[in-house]
Backbone as a ProteinNet text record, in pm:
[ID]
protein_1_A
[PRIMARY]
MKKQVVIGIFLMLVLTGISLMPSSPAPPPPPSTVDLIADHKTDIGYVTVRNDPDYIYVNYTVVNPWYLLETDVQVGKNLSDFHLNPKGNPCPGKFEYKMFFETTDVVQNYIEIFRRPTGLKGEINISARAIVYNSETGEIPTA
[TERTIARY]
83.7	0	88.4	59	140.5	123	230	220.1	140.2	67.6	-8.4	42.1	51	106.3	-7.5	-8.6	-108.3	-38.1	-85.1	-24.6	-133.3	-104.9	-198.6	-169.8	-271.7	-256.6	-338	-272.8	-341.2	-340.7	-455	-467.7	-566.1	-525.1	-616	-646.7	-773.7	-817.1	-876.9	-819.1	-878.9	-945.7	-1074.8	-1151.7	-1213	-1137.7	-1187.1	-1289.6	-1295.5	-1388.8	-1524.2	-1544.4	-1672.6	-1751.6	-1867.3	-1955.3	-2083.7	-2145.6	-2277.7	-2373.9	-2449.6	-2530.4	-2661.7	-2700.7	-2834.2	-2932.2	-3058.8	-3157	-3180.7	-3075.5	-3085.2	-3048.6	-3081.9	-3051	-2905.6	-2818.6	-2677.6	-2615.4	-2527.5	-2464.2	-2365.2	-2344.7	-2247.6	-2106.2	-2013.9	-1875.6	-1814.2	-1705.4	-1641.4	-1578.2	-1558.5	-1493.3	-1350.9	-1302.6	-1165.1	-1093.8	-975.5	-901.8	-761.1	-717	-579.9	-522	-388.6	-321.6	-336.2	-344.2	-346.2	-204.9	-138.2	3.2	22	86.6	117.9	254.1	265.1	392.3	462.5	384	434.8	523.2	524.5	612.2	561.9	470.5	429	288.2	277.4	147.7	77.8	-32.9	-102.3	-240.7	-280.8	-412.7	-453.5	-584.2	-634.5	-767.8	-804.4	-933.6	-999.1	-1124.1	-1201	-1323	-1347.2	-1462.3	-1549.6	-1678.8	-1775.3	-1900	-1987.6	-2110.6	-2225.2	-2345.2	-2465.8	-2547.2	-2666.4	-2740.5	-2769.7	-2768.1	-2803.8	-2690.7	-2592.6	-2492.7	-2350.1	-2254.5	-2112.2	-2063.4	-1982.1	-1931.1	-1778.3	-1721.5	-1576.6	-1538.8	-1469.1	-1436	-1287.7	-1259.4	-1122.6	-1093	-978.6	-934.6	-787.1	-753.7	-614.3	-584	-455.4	-414.2	-337	-327.6	-252.6	-110.7	-57.2	-106.5	-176.6	-225.9	-287.6	-435.9	-485.1	-626.6	-669.3	-794.3	-847	-887.7	-852.8	-899.3	-995	-973.8	-1057.8	-1055.1	-1170.6	-1177.6	-1245.1	-1197.6	-1252.4	-1264.4	-1374.7	-1397.4	-1454.2	-1408.7	-1463.2	-1483.8	-1591.8	-1624.2	-1634.6	-1583	-1595	-1579.2	-1613.9	-1599.6	-1457.1	-1402.8	-1270.9	-1181.7	-1051.2	-959.5	-984.7	-1038.9	-1070.2	-1182.1	-1254.3	-1359.1	-1301.2	-1168.3	-1103.6	-1015.3	-1004.9	-912.1	-778	-678.8	-547.8	-441.2	-339.6	-227.6	-131.9	-27.3	65	130.6	141.7	199.8	97.9	-28.3	-132.4	-204.8	-181.7	-251.1	-377.2	-478.7	-600.4	-572.2	-639.4	-621.2	-707.1	-648.1	-726.6	-834.5	-946.8	-1055.3	-1146.2	-1118.2	-1197	-1278.6	-1294.9	-1366.2	-1513.2	-1597.9	-1742.8	-1792.9	-1737.5	-1783	-1673.9	-1709	-1609.6	-1664.2	-1572.9	-1607.4	-1488.6	-1518.4	-1414.2	-1431.7	-1318.2	-1319.1	-1227.3	-1253.2	-1165.7	-1062	-948.7	-846.7	-898.5	-993.1	-1049.8	-1148.3	-1188.1	-1281.3	-1215.9	-1085.3	-1008.2	-1074.5	-1088.9	-1155.1	-1050.3	-1067	-977	-1049.9	-1180.9	-1258.6	-1377.1	-1395	-1507.8	-1553.3	-1684.1	-1740.3	-1817.4	-1775	-1845.6	-1944.1	-2072.6	-2176.9	-2246.8	-2257.6	-2327.5	-2397.7	-2503.3	-2579.2	-2492.4	-2515.7	-2447	-2481.9	-2383.1	-2413.4	-2501.8	-2602.7	-2695.4	-2622	-2650.4	-2593.6	-2453.4	-2392	-2256.7	-2267.1	-2227.2	-2239.7	-2103.8	-2092.6	-1968.1	-1862.4	-1736.1	-1624.2	-1620.9	-1580.2	-1571.3	-1435	-1398.7	-1276.9	-1318.8	-1247.4	-1273.3	-1141.9	-1143.7	-1028.7	-1061.9	-977.4	-998.5	-876.7	-901.4	-794.2	-825.2	-721.1	-741.2	-633.7	-669.5	-572	-575.1	-457.2	-446.1	-345.3	-344.1	-238.9	-186.5	-61.5	6.1	13	-51.8	-61.2	64.1	164.5	281.6	411.1	440.2	574.3	605.2	508.9	535	607.6	643.8	710.3	610.4	661.3	579.1	648.6	614.3	677.4	631.1	710.3	671.6	572.5	475	370.2	376.5
-117.6	0	124.3	215.7	336.1	424.9	492.5	590.8	709.4	770.8	887.4	1006.4	1115.1	1235.2	1332.2	1382.4	1482.1	1615.6	1711.8	1843.9	1945.5	2037.7	2147.5	2259.2	2305.2	2414.8	2531.6	2641.5	2759.1	2863.6	2913.5	3002.4	3111.6	3233.6	3345.3	3408.9	3411.4	3474.8	3609.9	3713	3843.5	3877.3	3871.1	3883.8	4022.9	4115.1	4250.6	4265.9	4173	4184.9	4124.4	4060.1	3996.3	4083.4	4125.6	4206.3	4129.3	4150.4	4094.3	4180.6	4116.9	4187.7	4236.5	4359.1	4401.3	4328.1	4342.6	4269.2	4338.9	4376.9	4438.1	4334	4361	4262.9	4265.8	4338.8	4345.6	4206.3	4176.9	4044.4	4030.1	3907.1	3885.7	3912.6	3942.8	3965.5	3836.3	3847.9	3727.6	3645.1	3515.9	3431.8	3480	3449.6	3480.6	3348.2	3327.9	3202.8	3230.4	3148.7	3155.5	3014.6	3005.9	2876.3	2819.5	2688.6	2616.3	2564	2613	2586.8	2500.3	2386	2297.2	2334.7	2339.3	2362.7	2489.4	2590.3	2720.5	2715.6	2602.7	2596.6	2511.3	2418.4	2326.6	2360.1	2397.3	2428	2295.7	2270.6	2142.7	2156.6	2278.6	2300.7	2445	2466.7	2603.2	2605.5	2725.4	2750.8	2863.3	2842.2	2943.6	2980.4	3111	3159.9	3241.4	3217	3297	3311.8	3403.1	3421.6	3460	3443.3	3489.7	3563.4	3608.5	3685.8	3611.3	3479.1	3404.5	3322.7	3281.9	3186.4	3228.4	3169.7	3180.2	3037.8	3022.7	2893.1	2894.1	2800.4	2788.8	2652	2652.5	2530.2	2497.2	2383.6	2333.5	2232.2	2246.5	2149.8	2118.9	1990.2	1946.6	1845.5	1830.7	1741.7	1621.8	1514.7	1395.2	1432.7	1374	1267.6	1317.8	1441.7	1501.7	1471.5	1457.7	1434.7	1513.4	1557	1634.6	1543.3	1582.9	1515.4	1604.6	1735.1	1829	1963	2030.6	2168	2252.1	2375.5	2467.9	2605.8	2675.2	2808.8	2898.7	3023.5	3126.2	3252.7	3325.7	3448.7	3561.9	3678.7	3794.5	3923.7	4033.1	4166.3	4218.6	4200.6	4251.6	4137.1	4157.8	4055.1	4024.5	4121.2	4097.1	3994	3961.9	3858.6	3717.5	3704.3	3574.6	3547.5	3420.3	3376.4	3350.8	3436.4	3424	3394.7	3317.1	3291.9	3411.6	3414.6	3528.6	3556.5	3455.8	3476	3528.3	3540.9	3592.2	3487.6	3358.7	3250.6	3211.2	3164	3118.6	3001.5	3000.7	2894.1	2773.3	2653.7	2532.8	2517.9	2462	2436.6	2555	2669	2790.2	2833	2745.3	2778.2	2740.9	2822.5	2801.1	2686.1	2672.3	2569.9	2465.7	2337	2228.9	2107.7	2035.6	1907.8	1814.5	1688.4	1587.8	1474.6	1418.8	1306.8	1197.5	1075.1	962.5	948.9	891.4	872.1	782.9	696.7	608.9	681.6	805.7	882	933.5	954	1000.5	1125	1230.1	1353.2	1453.1	1497.2	1598	1726.9	1727.4	1847.7	1849.9	1962.8	1976.7	2121.5	2143	2277.4	2293.7	2386.6	2423.4	2533.4	2510.5	2607.1	2647.2	2778	2822.7	2955	2979.8	3104.7	3222.6	3333.3	3456.3	3492.1	3529.2	3573	3697.7	3698.9	3811.1	3937.2	4047.2	4175.9	4202.5	4107.9	4127.7	4191.3	4318.8	4391.9	4443.1	4472.6	4527	4419.9	4463.2	4369.6	4272.6	4148.5	4045.2	3979	3913.6	3832.3	3688	3597.6	3454.9	3387.3	3306.7	3226.3	3081.8	3020.5	2882.1	2800.4	2684.1	2596.2	2455.1	2379.1	2239.5	2154	2034.2	1932.3	1830.3	1799.9	1710.3	1601.1	1498.2	1396.8	1362	1320.1	1279.8	1128	1066.4	919.7	850.6	926.1	864.1	876.1	992.9	1018.4	962.5	961.2	920.6	1027.6	1140.4	1249.2	1325.7	1379.1	1464.4	1598.3	1694.7	1825.8	1900.9	1991.6	2074.5	2179.2	2205	2303	2422.9
0	0	0	-87.4	-99.2	23	57.4	164.6	111.9	199.9	160	238.6	171.4	230.6	258.9	377.5	412.4	428.4	359.5	361.8	392.5	478.8	503.1	404.6	342.5	248.5	301.5	317.5	366.9	256.8	229.4	116.7	152.3	139.2	163.3	29.1	-4.1	-127.8	-91.1	-137.6	-117.2	-248.6	-246.6	-369.2	-376.8	-428.3	-437.4	-548	-639.5	-750.5	-724	-611.1	-584.8	-489.7	-533.5	-450.4	-428.9	-317.3	-296.9	-375.9	-460.3	-556.5	-495.1	-523.4	-485.6	-576	-550.7	-630.5	-764.1	-832.3	-964	-1069.4	-1193.9	-1298.5	-1344.9	-1275.3	-1316.1	-1314.1	-1411.2	-1414.1	-1298	-1251.7	-1143.9	-1194	-1102	-1143.6	-1197.4	-1273.7	-1326.5	-1215	-1237.1	-1136	-1108.8	-989.8	-951.3	-924.3	-983.1	-969	-917.9	-820.4	-769.2	-765.2	-772.1	-762.5	-622	-612.7	-486.1	-464.5	-361.8	-339.4	-215.4	-230.7	-118.1	-62.4	67.7	136.4	87.6	52.8	10.1	-114.4	-188	-305.1	-420	-399	-503.9	-553.1	-679.4	-739.5	-769.8	-700.7	-716.9	-778.7	-811.9	-869.4	-852.3	-835.7	-823	-749.6	-705.7	-641.8	-720.5	-759.8	-831.4	-748.2	-735.6	-659.1	-752.1	-745.2	-819.8	-733.5	-772	-696.1	-787.9	-735.9	-802.7	-695.2	-724.9	-624.8	-493.4	-494.7	-373.9	-312.7	-390.9	-343.4	-378.9	-303.8	-333.7	-362.8	-466.1	-509.7	-499.8	-425.4	-413.2	-469.4	-584.2	-656.1	-638.3	-573.6	-555.9	-666.4	-732.4	-832.1	-808.3	-791.5	-777.9	-888.3	-920.4	-1028.5	-972.4	-1052.4	-1010.3	-972.3	-871.7	-785.5	-658.6	-659.5	-541.1	-533.3	-408.7	-383.1	-260.2	-258.7	-146.5	-31.5	89	210	288.8	279.6	353.6	281.5	279.8	231.3	338.1	354.7	453.9	389.7	418.5	363.8	473.5	473.9	563.1	481.2	508.2	436.7	537.7	502.5	590	514	579	519.7	539	659.1	694.5	740.4	738.4	787.7	934.8	1008.7	1150.3	1167.3	1060.8	1065.6	1064	1043.2	1031.2	1151.8	1189.5	1294.1	1226.8	1254.8	1191.6	1296.6	1258	1347.8	1341.7	1423.5	1422.7	1286.6	1201.4	1068	967.2	1009.8	921.4	840.9	869.6	799.7	876.6	805.8	873	967.4	1081.7	1181.2	1145.7	1141.7	1118.3	1225.1	1185.9	1280.2	1304.6	1246.1	1270.3	1148.1	1051.3	929.2	942	882.6	892.9	804.9	686.8	592.6	576.1	595.5	590.8	515.5	452.5	391	408.8	444.2	466	366	321.8	228.3	282.1	243	275.1	163.6	195.5	91.7	-20.7	10.6	-92.2	-182.8	-145.5	-228.8	-357.3	-357.1	-472.3	-534.1	-455.4	-498.4	-547.4	-671	-726.9	-760.9	-752.8	-778.1	-682.7	-614.6	-522.5	-523.2	-526.3	-521.4	-390.7	-308.2	-185.1	-223.9	-198	-232.8	-103.3	-80.3	40.1	13.2	92.3	80.9	118.9	55.2	91.7	235.5	313.7	450.1	448.3	532.3	540.3	584.6	519.7	558.9	509	441.7	389.7	251.3	240.7	114.3	69.5	-58.2	-111.9	-127.6	-119.1	-134.8	-18.3	-47.7	55.8	50.1	158.4	164.2	184.4	119.1	136.3	169.7	274.7	311.8	276.8	195.5	154	193.8	253.1	300.8	253	222.5	184.3	248.3	285	323.1	211.5	158.8	44.2	74.1	-8.1	2.9	-136.2	-137.1	-260.1	-259.1	-355.4	-357.1	-411.1	-456.9	-518.3	-439.5	-383.1	-333.4	-195.8	-107.3	28.7	109.8	48.4	118.3	204	313.6	400.1	413.5	328.4	337	460.7	507.9	621.5	574.8	657.7	621.3	712.9
[MASK]
+++++++++++++++++++++++++++++++++++++++++++++++++++++++++++++++++++++++++++++++++++++++++++++++++++++++++++++++++++++++++++++++++++++++++++++++

Protein backbone atom coordinates (compact mmCIF):
# COMPACT_ATOMS: atom_id res chain seq x y z
CA MET A 1 0.00 0.00 0.00
CA LYS A 2 1.40 3.36 -0.99
CA LYS A 3 2.20 5.91 1.65
CA GLN A 4 -0.08 8.87 1.60
CA VAL A 5 1.06 12.35 2.31
CA VAL A 6 -1.08 14.82 4.12
CA ILE A 7 -0.25 18.44 3.62
CA GLY A 8 -1.99 21.48 5.03
CA ILE A 9 -2.57 24.15 2.49
CA PHE A 10 -3.41 27.59 3.67
CA LEU A 11 -4.68 30.02 1.17
CA MET A 12 -6.16 33.45 1.63
CA LEU A 13 -8.17 34.75 -1.28
CA VAL A 14 -8.79 38.44 -1.17
CA LEU A 15 -11.52 38.84 -3.69
CA THR A 16 -11.87 42.51 -4.37
CA GLY A 17 -13.89 41.85 -7.50
CA ILE A 18 -16.73 39.96 -5.85
CA SER A 19 -19.55 42.06 -4.50
CA LEU A 20 -22.78 40.94 -2.97
CA MET A 21 -25.30 41.88 -5.56
CA PRO A 22 -28.34 44.01 -4.86
CA SER A 23 -31.57 42.69 -6.30
CA SER A 24 -30.85 44.38 -9.64
CA PRO A 25 -30.51 42.63 -12.99
CA ALA A 26 -26.78 43.46 -13.16
CA PRO A 27 -24.64 40.44 -14.14
CA PRO A 28 -22.48 38.86 -11.44
CA PRO A 29 -18.76 39.65 -11.44
CA PRO A 30 -16.41 37.28 -13.26
CA PRO A 31 -14.93 34.32 -11.36
CA SER A 32 -11.65 34.81 -9.51
CA THR A 33 -9.02 32.03 -9.69
CA VAL A 34 -5.80 31.56 -7.69
CA ASP A 35 -3.22 28.76 -7.63
CA LEU A 36 -3.46 26.16 -4.86
CA ILE A 37 0.03 25.87 -3.39
CA ALA A 38 1.18 22.97 -1.18
CA ASP A 39 3.92 23.63 1.36
CA HIS A 40 4.35 27.21 0.10
CA LYS A 41 6.12 25.97 -3.05
CA THR A 42 4.29 23.27 -5.04
CA ASP A 43 1.48 24.28 -7.40
CA ILE A 44 -1.02 21.43 -7.17
CA GLY A 45 -4.13 23.01 -8.69
CA TYR A 46 -6.34 26.03 -8.23
CA VAL A 47 -9.34 27.51 -6.42
CA THR A 48 -12.01 29.44 -8.31
CA VAL A 49 -14.62 31.60 -6.59
CA ARG A 50 -17.75 32.97 -8.20
CA ASN A 51 -21.11 34.22 -6.96
CA ASP A 52 -24.66 34.90 -8.03
CA PRO A 53 -27.41 36.86 -6.25
CA ASP A 54 -28.04 34.05 -3.74
CA TYR A 55 -24.93 31.86 -3.43
CA ILE A 56 -21.12 31.80 -3.34
CA TYR A 57 -19.31 28.93 -5.10
CA VAL A 58 -15.77 27.89 -4.13
CA ASN A 59 -14.36 25.30 -6.56
CA TYR A 60 -11.23 23.34 -5.56
CA THR A 61 -9.35 21.50 -8.32
CA VAL A 62 -6.14 19.47 -7.78
CA VAL A 63 -4.14 17.42 -10.28
CA ASN A 64 -2.53 13.95 -10.10
CA PRO A 65 -1.06 12.68 -7.85
CA TRP A 66 -2.88 15.02 -5.41
CA TYR A 67 -6.27 14.35 -3.83
CA LEU A 68 -8.47 16.35 -1.47
CA LEU A 69 -8.99 15.15 2.10
CA GLU A 70 -10.58 18.29 3.54
CA THR A 71 -11.78 21.68 2.31
CA ASP A 72 -12.52 24.68 4.54
CA VAL A 73 -13.97 28.09 3.64
CA GLN A 74 -14.63 31.26 5.63
CA VAL A 75 -16.24 34.49 4.37
CA GLY A 76 -15.95 37.94 5.90
CA LYS A 77 -16.00 41.66 5.20
CA ASN A 78 -12.71 42.52 6.94
CA LEU A 79 -9.59 40.55 7.88
CA SER A 80 -10.70 40.97 11.50
CA ASP A 81 -13.59 38.59 10.66
CA PHE A 82 -11.04 35.75 10.31
CA HIS A 83 -9.12 33.76 12.94
CA LEU A 84 -5.48 34.24 11.92
CA ASN A 85 -2.28 32.92 13.48
CA PRO A 86 0.65 35.29 14.23
CA LYS A 87 2.00 34.76 10.68
CA GLY A 88 -1.32 35.92 9.21
CA ASN A 89 -2.51 32.51 8.00
CA PRO A 90 -6.00 31.19 8.73
CA CYS A 91 -6.21 28.94 11.81
CA PRO A 92 -7.27 25.33 11.18
CA GLY A 93 -10.55 24.37 12.80
CA LYS A 94 -11.97 27.90 12.70
CA PHE A 95 -13.66 27.78 9.29
CA GLU A 96 -17.43 28.01 8.93
CA TYR A 97 -17.83 25.70 5.93
CA LYS A 98 -16.10 22.29 5.91
CA MET A 99 -16.07 19.08 3.91
CA PHE A 100 -14.14 15.88 4.66
CA PHE A 101 -13.19 13.07 2.28
CA GLU A 102 -11.66 9.63 2.75
CA THR A 103 -8.47 8.72 0.92
CA THR A 104 -10.50 6.09 -0.92
CA ASP A 105 -12.81 8.82 -2.29
CA VAL A 106 -10.08 10.01 -4.72
CA VAL A 107 -11.55 13.53 -4.98
CA GLN A 108 -9.77 15.98 -7.27
CA ASN A 109 -12.59 18.48 -7.78
CA TYR A 110 -15.08 19.77 -5.23
CA ILE A 111 -17.40 22.77 -5.21
CA GLU A 112 -18.46 24.23 -1.85
CA ILE A 113 -21.77 26.07 -2.33
CA PHE A 114 -23.28 28.23 0.40
CA ARG A 115 -25.79 31.05 0.81
CA ARG A 116 -24.47 34.56 0.92
CA PRO A 117 -24.13 35.73 4.50
CA THR A 118 -26.95 38.11 5.40
CA GLY A 119 -25.94 41.76 5.59
CA LEU A 120 -22.57 41.28 3.90
CA LYS A 121 -22.40 43.92 1.14
CA GLY A 122 -19.68 45.27 -1.12
CA GLU A 123 -16.24 43.70 -1.35
CA ILE A 124 -15.71 40.45 0.56
CA ASN A 125 -12.77 38.32 1.64
CA ILE A 126 -12.73 34.55 1.36
CA SER A 127 -10.29 32.26 3.12
CA ALA A 128 -9.98 28.82 1.54
CA ARG A 129 -7.94 25.96 3.01
CA ALA A 130 -7.41 22.39 1.84
CA ILE A 131 -5.72 19.32 3.23
CA VAL A 132 -4.46 17.10 0.44
CA TYR A 133 -2.39 13.97 0.03
CA ASN A 134 0.06 12.80 -2.60
CA SER A 135 -0.61 9.20 -3.57
CA GLU A 136 2.82 8.64 -5.18
CA THR A 137 5.74 10.18 -3.33
CA GLY A 138 5.35 9.21 0.29
CA GLU A 139 7.10 12.49 1.18
CA ILE A 140 5.79 14.64 4.00
CA PRO A 141 6.77 18.26 3.37
CA THR A 142 6.72 20.75 6.21
CA ALA A 143 3.70 23.03 6.21
